[in-house]
Amino acid sequence: MSFYDSASRDKLGRLIRSQPEVEQGWRRLADAMSAIDSAYLTDVSGQLQHMRDRVAQYGGNKKFTLGNYVREKAREAHALAFYYHQQQEPEAARHALELILLLCEEEQWLYQGGRRNSDLWTADIGVHLAMAYDTVRGTLDAGTRSRIENELLRKAFLPLYEDWLDPVKKLHALDTMGHNWWSVCVAGAGIVMLVLGPEQNGYAHYLHAVVEGLKEWFAYPGNVLQNKKANFGPDGDYIETMSYLDYALASFVPFEEYYRRRTGSRELLELPVLGRIPDAYLSTVYRMDGQIYSFGFGDVGDRYGHSHVWLMLADHFRRKDMLSFFHAWKEAPASPFELYFYPEGLPREPYEEKRELAVLAHSGYAVMRNDPDSEDGTVFAIKTGESWNHNHLDVGSFLLFSGGCEFIVDSGYCVYSKPLYNSYYRQSRAHNVVLLDGEGQPPEMIEFGTKFEGSIPVRLDTPDYRYLLADCTGPYMHLYHRFYRHILMLDGFLIMTDDLFASRDGAFEWLLHYDGEASAARETITIRQKAKELRVHHVYPEAKTYSTEKGYKSSFHRSTGREDDFPEAAYFKIRAESKDRRIKYMTVFELPGEKRRLREIRKLTNEQFQGLRLIEVTGAYTDILCNLHADGRVMHDNAHGSFAGVETDAFLCSVRYDSSGRLERASVHNGSYLKVDGSCLFSTLLKADVLLDYRSGLDCWTSLTADAWCSFAYNGGAAEDLLHDPVSQLWRKKLLKGSGHFHLNSC
């Protein structure tokens, strides 16, 4: 049984006739493969010998270059064999065989050795040459088959099996070589063994080891001593960047398909985590100018070469949104695996960006979206979690895209062998974080891992008001006792309040990496792009200095795409000092739009509160207050305080009034009560996060860390599930741990 069989040929034929995108993708592949001739293969042979000579003379990175070329040509052999399978063109089978034999002349398919006998190149080359051979095997004589199978066994399967699975010879555990290496190498070995077939000695034993090993990889829980985290979280998010999940599953997906067809077993297909991955994928991308991109945290990697994973998930779970995601990213299926896994009978619909506030707790991502269907839609993303390997020293870094423009960006990454990769791109200064005297996360953390991670402990998601708390303290524990970022998205603004308490004296340096033209004047940075502006108002601290520093954009930035290009890019540093090692940065991002809403920002301060009033052109205004006594400095007395008609013990609170002075909305974050103009609006024994919206009765959204009785001002009469307190004249309701919402019609 071959992987590509008559059923797959018939299915692709139907898709080519019925789906223009599939026909387009197939035509491109067919045109490229039909152009391969003997002269081309002679050129390949010469290029291989030239690269081998350079490796012998210079060594070093020249070996990687050779390995990448061999891997590329192995993919080409696979595509050529697939073209033969679909067209039944004998010349294509002959050329595929010639290319396979050329690549078998390599002494080893090993290009990042050390103590290893196998690496990612071994796996990828082995997979594609095995698939190519599997597809043209029926055209070959017994001697040629034996020769190629021996090469696949000796240069691919055995090195991979012995390094990664053999109980006696293995070099690696689940805890070594990053996270994606293990699945790539083991699933790759599995594909090679399936191609070699049941006639191979130990066939059943080898497949059992591969399958059980992959199950353990999906369930890998992490390792305390190694500072290694679990591979997957409960939401389906992967600990490395999502592009590395593409790669980690790239060989697993065809292995699972081939194994299931050979054995009838669905044990890998029914792993629960697979069903959660699509939502994680869709949470970590954004739309810009009709295209889809990944958030630029860490090493983004290749998101084009392994997107057959998305098509398999779309097909198996019948996820139209995953198919839409694929087409928003790629024009058409382009590779044999993409054409094979393209779902049949699944309608393609326009891609719709996710709307809800998304938190992927395991990887530490959080994403806020506002008006995703509007030209002025906004996406804010922040990363906490760990720093290790592909995850940079960027805990607390954020991105902000609005009005079709990428205003606040990440520096990105470059080829891993380039000096700037370690000296700049992975370092904290390349990200939107807060340094202390120029110091960020310890550079060695990128190799040793993160003992205490960052997290997103609180979220509050309502139609017009969103809140996130990002706890960034752990990875900066040598610098900060507190590093919290509070983010509010409301009414065309994004407000970030940074609560920092340093472990020693020093100057705080708030970094902002941007794209576009920018200038700073009178506490405001204005970033211009595509005739739009993002205004960044640094309301607090009062005393601060602005400077610009030299940085770099990604060498894979869309404007260049060349790996040896390191475009220079300036970034801002807002420096401030504090007498008591504590500081609160309060920053207002005035989002772009056709009509500016902001007329004035007014500072509100007294001995306990640091706040601001956002006054809109309509006369409506919002007060946002930060309670300085609620930052941990007062532990045995509650942080009671009052200012501007507001009384609360919350760290943050807000009140919004319409142009006539009517209270429209109030919120508390990490507070147990809120009083406005002498009236208690909310009270509980447990500090909580609550939004009260009075525009149509009472809408109440809560985020609670435990079940709690909550009291509310409500004058609409008796209501179901509310108990009246005759002493306070408030109404009480038992609310449950987690996020909740209720509505009362009249108030």
XYZ file of N, CA and C in Angstrom, residues 5 23 104 108-109 113 136 141 182 334 347 385 407 519 546 675:
48
model
N -2.345 6.737 -3.330
C -2.978 5.609 -3.996
C -3.998 6.111 -5.013
N -6.972 23.772 -8.545
C -6.504 23.690 -9.932
C -5.301 24.595 -10.152
N 21.200 10.076 -2.625
C 21.704 8.924 -1.877
C 23.230 8.843 -1.913
N 26.231 10.882 4.543
C 25.219 10.871 5.599
C 24.236 11.999 5.315
N 23.033 11.851 5.805
C 22.095 12.975 5.781
C 22.138 13.637 7.170
N 25.968 17.777 13.454
C 26.336 16.546 14.128
C 26.626 16.654 15.601
N 7.179 6.007 -6.641
C 7.660 5.468 -7.934
C 8.132 4.025 -7.811
N 13.037 -1.861 -10.747
C 13.389 -3.277 -10.661
C 13.798 -3.620 -9.231
N 12.015 16.477 18.633
C 11.650 15.110 18.973
C 10.568 14.580 18.033
N 0.175 24.202 -2.557
C 1.346 24.231 -3.430
C 2.187 22.966 -3.372
N -16.962 23.875 2.497
C -17.057 25.167 1.804
C -15.995 26.147 2.285
N 4.773 34.345 29.757
C 5.295 32.991 29.631
C 6.778 32.873 29.924
N 1.799 49.621 14.063
C 2.446 50.763 14.708
C 3.509 50.330 15.715
N 7.845 61.001 15.995
C 8.434 62.173 16.641
C 7.890 62.254 18.051
N 13.197 61.553 27.000
C 13.029 60.748 25.800
C 14.361 60.661 25.058
N -17.305 53.307 45.507
C -18.327 54.305 45.816
C -18.100 55.508 44.922
